[in-house]
Coordinates of N, CA, C and O and ligand atoms in Angstrom, one line a residue:
M16 N -77.1 80.7 -78.9 CA -77.3 79.3 -79.2 C -76.0 78.6 -79.5 O -75.2 79.2 -80.2
T17 N -75.8 77.4 -79.1 CA -74.6 76.7 -79.4 C -74.8 75.7 -80.5 O -75.9 75.4 -80.9
A18 N -73.7 75.1 -80.9 CA -73.8 74.1 -82.0 C -74.7 72.9 -81.6 O -75.3 72.3 -82.4
S19 N -74.7 72.6 -80.3 CA -75.4 71.5 -79.8 C -76.8 71.9 -79.2 O -77.4 71.1 -78.5
A20 N -77.3 73.0 -79.7 CA -78.6 73.5 -79.1 C -79.7 72.5 -79.4 O -80.6 72.3 -78.6
D21 N -79.7 71.9 -80.6 CA -80.8 71.0 -81.0 C -80.7 69.8 -80.0 O -81.8 69.3 -79.6
D22 N -79.5 69.3 -79.7 CA -79.4 68.1 -78.8 C -79.9 68.5 -77.4 O -80.6 67.7 -76.8
L23 N -79.6 69.7 -77.0 CA -80.0 70.1 -75.7 C -81.5 70.3 -75.7 O -82.2 69.9 -74.7
A24 N -82.1 70.9 -76.7 CA -83.5 71.1 -76.8 C -84.3 69.8 -76.7 O -85.3 69.7 -76.1
A25 N -83.7 68.8 -77.4 CA -84.4 67.5 -77.4 C -84.5 66.9 -76.0 O -85.3 66.0 -75.7
L26 N -83.6 67.3 -75.1 CA -83.5 66.8 -73.7 C -84.4 67.6 -72.8 O -84.6 67.2 -71.6
I27 N -85.0 68.6 -73.3 CA -85.9 69.5 -72.5 C -87.3 69.2 -72.9 O -87.7 69.4 -74.1
H28 N -88.1 68.7 -72.0 CA -89.5 68.3 -72.3 C -90.5 69.5 -72.0 O -90.2 70.3 -71.1
T29 N -91.5 69.6 -72.8 CA -92.5 70.6 -72.6 C -93.8 70.0 -72.0 O -94.3 69.1 -72.6
I30 N -94.2 70.6 -70.9 CA -95.4 70.1 -70.2 C -96.5 71.2 -70.4 O -96.4 72.3 -69.7
P31 N -97.5 71.0 -71.3 CA -98.5 72.0 -71.4 C -99.3 72.2 -70.2 O -99.6 71.3 -69.5
D32 N -99.7 73.5 -70.0 CA -100.7 73.8 -68.9 C -100.2 73.5 -67.5 O -101.0 73.1 -66.6
F33 N -98.9 73.6 -67.3 CA -98.3 73.5 -65.9 C -97.5 74.7 -65.6 O -96.8 75.2 -66.4
P34 N -97.7 75.3 -64.4 CA -98.5 74.9 -63.3 C -100.0 75.4 -63.4 O -100.8 75.1 -62.5
K35 N -100.2 76.1 -64.5 CA -101.6 76.6 -64.7 C -101.9 76.6 -66.2 O -101.0 76.6 -67.0
P36 N -103.2 76.6 -66.6 CA -103.6 76.6 -68.0 C -102.9 77.7 -68.8 O -102.8 78.9 -68.3
G37 N -102.4 77.4 -70.0 CA -101.8 78.4 -70.8 C -100.3 78.4 -70.7 O -99.6 79.0 -71.6
I38 N -99.7 77.9 -69.7 CA -98.2 77.9 -69.5 C -97.7 76.7 -70.2 O -98.1 75.5 -70.0
M39 N -96.6 76.9 -71.0 CA -95.9 75.7 -71.6 C -94.6 75.6 -70.7 O -93.7 76.3 -70.8
F40 N -94.7 74.6 -69.8 CA -93.6 74.5 -68.8 C -92.4 73.8 -69.5 O -92.5 72.6 -70.0
R41 N -91.2 74.4 -69.5 CA -90.0 73.8 -70.1 C -89.3 73.1 -69.0 O -88.7 73.8 -68.1
D42 N -89.3 71.8 -69.0 CA -88.9 70.9 -67.9 C -87.4 70.5 -68.1 O -87.2 69.7 -69.0
I43 N -86.5 71.0 -67.2 CA -85.1 70.5 -67.4 C -84.8 69.3 -66.6 O -83.7 68.8 -66.6
T44 N -85.8 68.7 -65.9 CA -85.5 67.4 -65.2 C -85.0 66.3 -66.1 O -84.1 65.5 -65.7
T45 N -85.4 66.3 -67.3 CA -85.0 65.3 -68.3 C -83.5 65.6 -68.8 O -82.8 64.7 -69.1
L46 N -83.2 66.9 -68.9 CA -81.8 67.2 -69.2 C -80.9 66.8 -68.0 O -79.8 66.3 -68.2
L47 N -81.3 67.1 -66.8 CA -80.5 66.7 -65.6 C -80.3 65.2 -65.6 O -79.2 64.8 -65.0
L48 N -81.2 64.4 -66.0 CA -81.1 63.0 -66.0 C -80.1 62.4 -67.0 O -79.7 61.3 -66.9
D49 N -79.7 63.2 -67.9 CA -78.8 62.8 -69.0 C -77.4 63.3 -68.8 O -77.1 64.5 -68.9
P50 N -76.4 62.4 -68.4 CA -75.1 62.9 -68.0 C -74.4 63.7 -69.1 O -73.8 64.7 -68.8
A51 N -74.5 63.2 -70.4 CA -73.8 64.0 -71.5 C -74.5 65.3 -71.7 O -73.8 66.3 -72.0
G52 N -75.8 65.3 -71.6 CA -76.5 66.6 -71.9 C -76.2 67.6 -70.8 O -76.0 68.8 -71.0
L53 N -76.2 67.1 -69.5 CA -75.9 68.0 -68.4 C -74.5 68.6 -68.6 O -74.2 69.8 -68.4
A54 N -73.5 67.7 -68.9 CA -72.2 68.2 -69.1 C -72.1 69.2 -70.2 O -71.3 70.2 -70.1
R55 N -72.8 68.9 -71.3 CA -72.7 69.9 -72.4 C -73.3 71.2 -72.0 O -72.7 72.3 -72.4
A56 N -74.4 71.2 -71.3 CA -75.0 72.5 -70.9 C -74.0 73.3 -70.0 O -73.8 74.5 -70.2
V57 N -73.4 72.6 -69.0 CA -72.5 73.3 -68.1 C -71.2 73.8 -68.9 O -70.8 74.9 -68.7
E58 N -70.7 72.9 -69.8 CA -69.5 73.4 -70.6 C -69.8 74.6 -71.4 O -69.0 75.5 -71.6
A59 N -71.0 74.6 -72.0 CA -71.4 75.7 -72.9 C -71.5 77.0 -72.1 O -71.1 78.1 -72.6
I60 N -72.0 76.9 -70.9 CA -72.1 78.1 -70.1 C -70.7 78.6 -69.7 O -70.3 79.8 -69.8
V61 N -69.8 77.6 -69.3 CA -68.5 77.9 -68.9 C -67.7 78.6 -70.0 O -67.0 79.6 -69.9
D62 N -67.9 78.0 -71.2 CA -67.1 78.5 -72.4 C -67.5 80.0 -72.7 O -66.7 80.7 -73.3
A63 N -68.7 80.3 -72.4 CA -69.2 81.7 -72.8 C -68.8 82.8 -71.7 O -69.1 83.9 -72.0
V64 N -68.3 82.3 -70.6 CA -67.9 83.3 -69.5 C -66.8 84.2 -70.0 O -65.9 83.8 -70.6
E65 N -67.0 85.5 -69.7 CA -66.0 86.5 -70.1 C -65.3 87.0 -68.8 O -65.9 87.6 -67.9
G66 N -64.0 86.8 -68.8 CA -63.2 87.3 -67.7 C -63.4 86.6 -66.4 O -64.2 85.7 -66.3
P67 N -62.7 87.1 -65.3 CA -62.7 86.4 -64.0 C -64.0 86.6 -63.3 O -64.7 87.6 -63.4
V68 N -64.4 85.5 -62.6 CA -65.7 85.5 -61.8 C -65.3 85.1 -60.4 O -64.6 84.1 -60.2
D69 N -65.8 85.8 -59.4 CA -65.6 85.4 -58.0 C -66.7 84.5 -57.5 O -66.4 83.6 -56.7
L70 N -67.9 84.8 -57.9 CA -69.1 84.1 -57.4 C -70.0 83.8 -58.5 O -70.3 84.7 -59.4
V71 N -70.6 82.6 -58.5 CA -71.7 82.3 -59.4 C -73.0 82.4 -58.6 O -73.2 81.6 -57.6
A72 N -73.9 83.3 -58.9 CA -75.2 83.4 -58.2 C -76.3 82.6 -58.9 O -76.6 82.9 -60.0
G73 N -76.8 81.6 -58.2 CA -77.8 80.8 -58.7 C -79.2 81.2 -58.1 O -79.3 81.5 -56.9
I74 N -80.2 81.3 -59.0 CA -81.5 81.7 -58.6 C -82.3 80.5 -58.2 O -82.4 79.5 -59.0
E75 N -83.0 80.6 -57.0 CA -83.8 79.4 -56.5 C -84.8 79.1 -57.5 O -85.5 79.9 -58.1
A76 N -85.1 77.8 -57.7 CA -84.3 76.7 -57.2 C -83.5 76.0 -58.3 O -82.4 75.5 -58.1
R77 N -84.0 76.1 -59.5 CA -83.3 75.3 -60.6 C -82.0 76.0 -61.0 O -81.1 75.3 -61.5
G78 N -81.8 77.3 -60.7 CA -80.6 77.9 -61.0 C -79.4 77.4 -60.2 O -78.3 77.3 -60.6
F79 N -79.8 76.9 -59.0 CA -78.7 76.3 -58.1 C -78.0 75.1 -58.8 O -76.9 74.9 -58.6
L80 N -78.8 74.3 -59.6 CA -78.3 73.1 -60.2 C -77.2 73.4 -61.2 O -76.3 72.5 -61.4
F81 N -77.3 74.5 -61.9 CA -76.3 74.9 -62.9 C -75.2 75.7 -62.2 O -74.0 75.7 -62.7
A82 N -75.5 76.5 -61.2 CA -74.5 77.4 -60.6 C -73.4 76.6 -60.0 O -72.2 77.0 -60.1
S83 N -73.7 75.5 -59.3 CA -72.6 74.8 -58.7 C -71.6 74.2 -59.6 O -70.4 74.5 -59.4
P84 N -72.0 73.4 -60.6 CA -70.9 72.9 -61.5 C -70.2 74.0 -62.3 O -69.0 73.9 -62.6
V85 N -70.9 75.1 -62.7 CA -70.2 76.2 -63.4 C -69.2 76.8 -62.4 O -68.1 77.1 -62.8
A86 N -69.6 77.0 -61.2 CA -68.6 77.7 -60.2 C -67.4 76.8 -60.0 O -66.3 77.3 -60.0
L87 N -67.6 75.5 -59.9 CA -66.5 74.6 -59.7 C -65.5 74.7 -60.9 O -64.3 74.7 -60.8
A88 N -66.1 74.7 -62.1 CA -65.3 74.8 -63.3 C -64.5 76.1 -63.4 O -63.4 76.2 -64.0
L89 N -65.1 77.2 -62.9 CA -64.5 78.5 -63.0 C -63.5 78.8 -61.8 O -62.9 79.8 -61.8
G90 N -63.6 77.9 -60.8 CA -62.8 78.2 -59.5 C -63.5 79.3 -58.7 O -62.8 80.1 -58.1
A91 N -64.8 79.4 -58.8 CA -65.5 80.5 -58.1 C -66.4 79.9 -57.0 O -66.5 78.6 -56.9
G92 N -66.9 80.7 -56.2 CA -67.9 80.2 -55.1 C -69.3 80.3 -55.6 O -69.6 80.8 -56.7
V93 N -70.2 79.8 -54.9 CA -71.6 79.8 -55.2 C -72.4 80.7 -54.2 O -72.2 80.5 -53.0
L94 N -73.2 81.5 -54.8 CA -74.0 82.4 -54.0 C -75.5 82.1 -54.2 O -75.9 82.0 -55.4
L95 N -76.3 81.9 -53.1 CA -77.7 81.5 -53.3 C -78.6 82.8 -53.3 O -78.5 83.6 -52.4
V96 N -79.3 82.9 -54.4 CA -80.4 84.0 -54.4 C -81.7 83.2 -54.2 O -82.1 82.4 -55.0
R97 N -82.3 83.5 -53.0 CA -83.4 82.6 -52.5 C -84.7 83.5 -52.4 O -84.6 84.7 -52.3
K98 N -85.8 82.8 -52.4 CA -87.0 83.4 -52.0 C -86.9 83.9 -50.6 O -86.2 83.3 -49.8
D99 N -87.5 85.1 -50.4 CA -87.3 85.7 -49.1 C -87.8 84.8 -47.9 O -88.8 84.1 -48.1
G100 N -87.1 84.8 -46.8 CA -87.5 84.0 -45.7 C -86.8 82.6 -45.6 O -87.1 81.9 -44.6
K101 N -86.0 82.3 -46.6 CA -85.4 80.9 -46.6 C -84.0 80.9 -46.0 O -83.5 79.9 -45.7
L102 N -83.3 82.1 -46.1 CA -81.9 82.1 -45.7 C -81.8 82.4 -44.2 O -82.6 83.2 -43.6
P103 N -80.9 81.7 -43.5 CA -80.9 81.8 -42.0 C -80.2 83.1 -41.4 O -80.6 83.5 -40.3
G104 N -79.3 83.7 -42.2 CA -78.6 84.9 -41.7 C -79.3 86.2 -42.0 O -80.4 86.2 -42.6
A105 N -78.7 87.3 -41.7 CA -79.2 88.6 -42.0 C -79.2 88.8 -43.5 O -78.2 88.4 -44.2
T106 N -80.3 89.3 -44.1 CA -80.4 89.3 -45.5 C -80.7 90.7 -46.0 O -81.1 91.6 -45.2
I107 N -80.5 90.9 -47.3 CA -81.1 92.1 -48.0 C -81.9 91.5 -49.1 O -81.6 90.5 -49.7
A108 N -83.0 92.2 -49.4 CA -84.0 91.7 -50.3 C -84.4 92.7 -51.4 O -84.1 93.9 -51.3
E109 N -85.0 92.2 -52.4 CA -85.5 93.0 -53.5 C -86.9 92.5 -54.0 O -87.0 91.3 -54.1
D110 N -87.8 93.4 -54.2 CA -89.1 93.0 -54.7 C -89.2 93.1 -56.2 O -88.4 93.9 -56.8
Y111 N -90.0 92.3 -56.8 CA -90.2 92.4 -58.2 C -91.7 92.0 -58.6 O -92.3 91.3 -57.8
A112 N -92.1 92.5 -59.7 CA -93.5 92.4 -60.1 C -93.7 91.0 -60.7 O -92.9 90.6 -61.6
L113 N -94.8 90.4 -60.4 CA -95.3 89.2 -61.1 C -96.5 89.6 -61.9 O -97.0 90.8 -61.8
E114 N -97.1 88.7 -62.7 CA -98.3 89.0 -63.4 C -99.4 89.5 -62.5 O -100.1 90.5 -62.7
Y115 N -99.5 88.8 -61.3 CA -100.5 89.3 -60.3 C -99.7 89.4 -59.0 O -99.2 88.4 -58.5
G116 N -99.5 90.6 -58.5 CA -98.8 90.8 -57.2 C -97.3 91.0 -57.4 O -96.8 91.3 -58.4
T117 N -96.6 90.7 -56.2 CA -95.1 90.8 -56.2 C -94.5 89.6 -55.5 O -95.2 88.9 -54.9
D118 N -93.2 89.5 -55.8 CA -92.4 88.5 -55.1 C -91.2 89.1 -54.5 O -90.9 90.3 -54.9
R119 N -90.4 88.4 -53.7 CA -89.2 89.0 -53.1 C -88.1 88.0 -53.0 O -88.4 86.8 -52.6
I120 N -87.0 88.4 -53.5 CA -85.8 87.5 -53.4 C -84.8 88.1 -52.4 O -84.8 89.3 -52.2
A121 N -83.9 87.3 -51.9 CA -83.0 87.7 -50.9 C -81.6 87.0 -51.0 O -81.5 85.9 -51.6
I122 N -80.6 87.7 -50.5 CA -79.2 87.1 -50.3 C -78.7 87.4 -48.9 O -79.2 88.4 -48.3
H123 N -77.8 86.7 -48.5 CA -77.1 87.0 -47.2 C -76.4 88.3 -47.4 O -75.6 88.5 -48.3
A124 N -76.6 89.2 -46.4 CA -76.1 90.6 -46.5 C -74.5 90.6 -46.5 O -73.9 91.5 -47.1
D125 N -73.9 89.6 -45.8 CA -72.5 89.6 -45.7 C -71.8 88.6 -46.7 O -70.7 88.1 -46.4
A126 N -72.5 88.2 -47.7 CA -72.1 87.1 -48.6 C -70.8 87.5 -49.3 O -70.0 86.6 -49.7
F127 N -70.5 88.7 -49.6 CA -69.3 89.1 -50.4 C -68.9 90.5 -50.1 O -69.7 91.3 -49.6
A128 N -67.7 90.8 -50.4 CA -67.1 92.1 -50.3 C -67.5 93.0 -51.5 O -67.7 92.4 -52.6
P129 N -67.7 94.3 -51.3 CA -68.0 95.1 -52.5 C -67.0 94.9 -53.6 O -65.8 94.7 -53.4
G130 N -67.5 94.9 -54.8 CA -66.6 94.7 -56.0 C -66.6 93.3 -56.5 O -66.0 93.0 -57.5
A131 N -67.2 92.4 -55.7 CA -67.1 91.0 -56.2 C -67.7 90.8 -57.6 O -68.7 91.5 -57.9
R132 N -67.0 90.0 -58.4 CA -67.5 89.8 -59.8 C -68.4 88.6 -59.8 O -68.0 87.5 -59.6
V133 N -69.7 88.9 -60.2 CA -70.7 87.9 -60.0 C -71.3 87.5 -61.4 O -71.7 88.4 -62.2
L134 N -71.4 86.2 -61.7 CA -72.1 85.7 -62.8 C -73.5 85.2 -62.3 O -73.5 84.4 -61.4
L135 N -74.5 85.6 -62.9 CA -75.9 85.3 -62.5 C -76.4 84.1 -63.4 O -76.2 84.1 -64.6
I136 N -77.0 83.1 -62.8 CA -77.4 81.9 -63.5 C -78.8 81.5 -63.1 O -79.2 81.5 -61.9
D137 N -79.7 81.1 -64.1 CA -80.9 80.5 -63.8 C -81.2 79.5 -64.9 O -80.5 79.5 -66.0
D138 N -82.2 78.6 -64.7 CA -82.4 77.6 -65.8 C -83.1 78.2 -67.0 O -82.8 77.8 -68.1
L139 N -83.9 79.3 -66.8 CA -84.7 79.8 -67.9 C -84.9 81.3 -67.6 O -85.1 81.7 -66.5
I140 N -84.9 82.1 -68.8 CA -85.3 83.5 -68.7 C -86.5 83.7 -69.6 O -86.5 83.2 -70.7
A141 N -87.6 84.2 -69.0 CA -88.8 84.5 -69.7 C -89.0 86.0 -69.8 O -88.4 86.6 -70.7
T142 N -89.7 86.7 -68.9 CA -89.8 88.1 -69.0 C -88.6 88.8 -68.5 O -88.4 90.0 -68.7
G143 N -87.8 88.1 -67.7 CA -86.6 88.7 -67.1 C -86.8 89.3 -65.8 O -85.9 89.9 -65.2
G144 N -88.0 89.3 -65.3 CA -88.3 90.0 -64.1 C -87.5 89.4 -62.9 O -87.0 90.2 -62.1
T145 N -87.4 88.1 -62.8 CA -86.6 87.5 -61.8 C -85.1 87.8 -61.9 O -84.5 88.3 -60.9
A146 N -84.6 87.7 -63.0 CA -83.1 87.9 -63.2 C -82.8 89.4 -63.0 O -81.7 89.7 -62.5
R147 N -83.6 90.3 -63.5 CA -83.3 91.7 -63.4 C -83.4 92.1 -61.9 O -82.6 92.9 -61.4
A148 N -84.3 91.5 -61.2 CA -84.4 91.8 -59.7 C -83.2 91.2 -59.0 O -82.6 91.9 -58.1
A149 N -82.7 90.1 -59.4 CA -81.5 89.5 -58.8 C -80.3 90.4 -59.1 O -79.5 90.6 -58.2
A150 N -80.2 90.9 -60.3 CA -79.1 91.8 -60.7 C -79.1 93.1 -59.9 O -78.1 93.5 -59.4
R151 N -80.3 93.6 -59.7 CA -80.5 94.8 -58.9 C -80.0 94.6 -57.4 O -79.3 95.4 -56.8
L152 N -80.5 93.4 -56.9 CA -80.2 93.1 -55.5 C -78.7 92.9 -55.3 O -78.1 93.4 -54.4
L153 N -78.0 92.2 -56.3 CA -76.6 92.0 -56.1 C -75.8 93.3 -56.2 O -74.9 93.5 -55.5
R154 N -76.3 94.1 -57.1 CA -75.6 95.5 -57.3 C -75.8 96.3 -56.0 O -74.9 97.0 -55.6
K155 N -77.0 96.2 -55.5 CA -77.3 97.0 -54.2 C -76.4 96.6 -53.1 O -76.0 97.4 -52.3
A156 N -76.0 95.3 -53.2 CA -75.1 94.8 -52.1 C -73.6 95.0 -52.5 O -72.7 94.6 -51.8
G157 N -73.4 95.7 -53.7 CA -72.0 96.0 -54.0 C -71.3 95.2 -55.1 O -70.1 95.4 -55.4
A158 N -72.0 94.2 -55.6 CA -71.4 93.3 -56.6 C -71.3 94.0 -58.0 O -72.1 94.9 -58.3
Q159 N -70.3 93.5 -58.8 CA -70.3 93.8 -60.2 C -71.0 92.7 -60.9 O -70.5 91.6 -60.9
V160 N -72.1 93.0 -61.5 CA -72.9 91.9 -62.2 C -72.8 92.3 -63.7 O -73.5 93.2 -64.2
T161 N -71.9 91.7 -64.4 CA -71.7 92.0 -65.9 C -72.2 90.9 -66.8 O -72.2 91.1 -68.0
Q162 N -72.5 89.8 -66.3 CA -72.9 88.7 -67.1 C -73.9 87.7 -66.5 O -73.9 87.6 -65.3
A163 N -74.7 87.1 -67.4 CA -75.7 86.2 -66.9 C -75.8 85.0 -67.9 O -75.5 85.2 -69.1
A164 N -76.2 83.9 -67.4 CA -76.4 82.7 -68.3 C -77.6 81.9 -68.0 O -78.0 81.8 -66.8
F165 N -78.3 81.4 -69.0 CA -79.5 80.7 -68.8 C -79.5 79.5 -69.8 O -79.1 79.6 -70.9
V166 N -80.0 78.4 -69.3 CA -80.0 77.2 -70.3 C -81.1 77.5 -71.4 O -80.9 77.3 -72.5
I167 N -82.2 78.1 -70.9 CA -83.4 78.2 -71.9 C -83.7 79.7 -72.0 O -83.8 80.4 -70.9
D168 N -84.0 80.1 -73.2 CA -84.5 81.5 -73.4 C -85.9 81.4 -74.1 O -86.1 80.5 -75.0
L169 N -86.8 82.2 -73.6 CA -88.1 82.4 -74.3 C -88.0 83.8 -74.9 O -88.5 84.8 -74.3
P170 N -87.4 83.9 -76.2 CA -87.1 85.2 -76.7 C -88.3 86.1 -76.9 O -88.2 87.3 -76.8
E171 N -89.5 85.5 -77.1 CA -90.7 86.4 -77.4 C -91.1 87.2 -76.1 O -91.8 88.2 -76.3
L172 N -90.6 86.7 -75.0 CA -91.0 87.5 -73.8 C -89.9 88.5 -73.4 O -90.2 89.3 -72.5
G173 N -88.8 88.5 -74.2 CA -87.9 89.7 -74.1 C -87.0 89.9 -72.9 O -86.3 90.9 -72.8
G174 N -86.9 88.9 -72.1 CA -86.1 89.0 -70.9 C -84.6 89.1 -71.1 O -83.9 90.0 -70.6
A175 N -84.1 88.3 -72.0 CA -82.7 88.3 -72.3 C -82.3 89.6 -73.0 O -81.3 90.2 -72.6
D176 N -83.1 90.1 -73.9 CA -82.8 91.4 -74.5 C -82.9 92.6 -73.5 O -82.1 93.5 -73.6
A177 N -83.8 92.5 -72.5 CA -83.9 93.5 -71.5 C -82.6 93.5 -70.7 O -82.1 94.6 -70.4
L178 N -82.1 92.4 -70.4 CA -80.8 92.3 -69.6 C -79.7 92.9 -70.4 O -78.8 93.6 -69.9
R179 N -79.7 92.5 -71.7 CA -78.6 93.0 -72.6 C -78.7 94.6 -72.7 O -77.7 95.2 -72.7
A180 N -79.9 95.1 -72.7 CA -80.1 96.5 -72.8 C -79.6 97.2 -71.5 O -79.2 98.4 -71.6
E181 N -79.5 96.4 -70.4 CA -78.9 97.0 -69.2 C -77.4 96.8 -69.2 O -76.8 97.1 -68.1
G182 N -76.9 96.3 -70.3 CA -75.4 96.2 -70.4 C -74.8 94.8 -70.0 O -73.6 94.7 -70.0
L183 N -75.6 93.8 -69.7 CA -75.1 92.5 -69.3 C -74.8 91.7 -70.6 O -75.4 91.8 -71.6
H184 N -73.7 90.9 -70.4 CA -73.4 89.9 -71.4 C -74.2 88.7 -71.1 O -74.1 88.1 -70.0
V185 N -75.2 88.3 -72.0 CA -76.1 87.3 -71.7 C -75.9 86.1 -72.6 O -75.9 86.2 -73.8
T186 N -75.8 84.9 -72.0 CA -75.6 83.6 -72.7 C -76.9 82.8 -72.5 O -77.4 82.6 -71.4
T187 N -77.5 82.3 -73.6 CA -78.6 81.3 -73.6 C -78.2 80.2 -74.5 O -77.6 80.4 -75.5
L188 N -78.6 79.0 -74.1 CA -78.2 77.8 -74.9 C -79.3 77.3 -75.8 O -79.0 76.8 -76.9
V189 N -80.5 77.4 -75.4 CA -81.7 76.8 -76.2 C -82.8 77.9 -76.2 O -83.1 78.4 -75.1
A190 N -83.4 78.1 -77.4 CA -84.5 79.0 -77.4 C -85.8 78.3 -77.8 O -85.8 77.4 -78.6
F191 N -86.9 78.6 -77.1 CA -88.2 78.0 -77.5 C -89.1 79.2 -77.9 O -89.2 80.2 -77.3
D192 N -89.9 78.9 -79.0 CA -91.0 79.9 -79.4 C -92.0 80.0 -78.3 O -92.3 79.0 -77.6
G193 N -92.7 81.1 -78.3 CA -93.9 81.2 -77.4 C -93.5 81.5 -76.0 O -92.4 81.9 -75.7
H194 N -94.4 81.2 -75.1 CA -94.2 81.6 -73.7 C -94.2 80.3 -72.8 O -94.5 79.3 -73.3
Ligands
AMP207 P1 -89.1 85.5 -65.6 O1 -88.9 86.2 -64.3 O2 -90.4 85.8 -66.3 O3 -88.0 85.6 -66.5 O4 -89.3 83.9 -65.2 C1 -88.2 83.2 -65.0 C2 -88.3 82.2 -63.8 O5 -89.6 81.6 -63.8 C3 -87.2 81.2 -63.8 O6 -86.8 80.9 -62.5 C4 -87.9 80.0 -64.4 O7 -87.5 78.8 -63.8 C5 -89.4 80.2 -64.2 N1 -90.2 80.0 -65.5 C6 -90.8 81.0 -66.2 N2 -91.5 80.6 -67.2 C7 -91.2 79.2 -67.3 C8 -91.6 78.2 -68.2 N3 -92.3 78.4 -69.3 N4 -91.1 76.9 -67.9 C9 -90.3 76.7 -66.8 N5 -90.0 77.6 -66.0 C10 -90.4 78.9 -66.2

């Protein structure tokens, strides 16, 4: 959490029961509409980065929005981690479990040389299933994934701690109770 976590939290609206009953949807569209808030969020992520980064990997779709400005500030490139079937070139993919069923994310197979230092970014970490699958996928392709950043953490769901237990340096800017 940063000093301005309360300010950022106030810019994130909660929509109950979206996209289905029981989900408290943490909506960053209101943060994106606020130039000062968006700048603070990007700066806070950039400030927390440890060591050199070659690529910032953004997870579809809201992760893309933070990956690009963070990459520009770091002098790094942007790597898209997309839902399977969206990337035009040859891909490698990774499956991960959802509450019901599985999902699959993919990257371009030739996106980077082995050893590339990758910072993983998404708007929110909940159970960590998505981010952990992205880290597995990037490592399978030869990346060094040592750090990850999220605007929002839902700590009760344990995703950020699970990533930390796997040895990643994890930055989160705002935490919300519940799921
Ligand atoms: P998880 O894999 O459980 O960590 O879920 C993280 C992914 O699902 C991120 O890409 C989020 O954008 C999205 N997500 C999960 N829960 C929420 C929530 N309560 N509000 C908004 N997005 C969510």
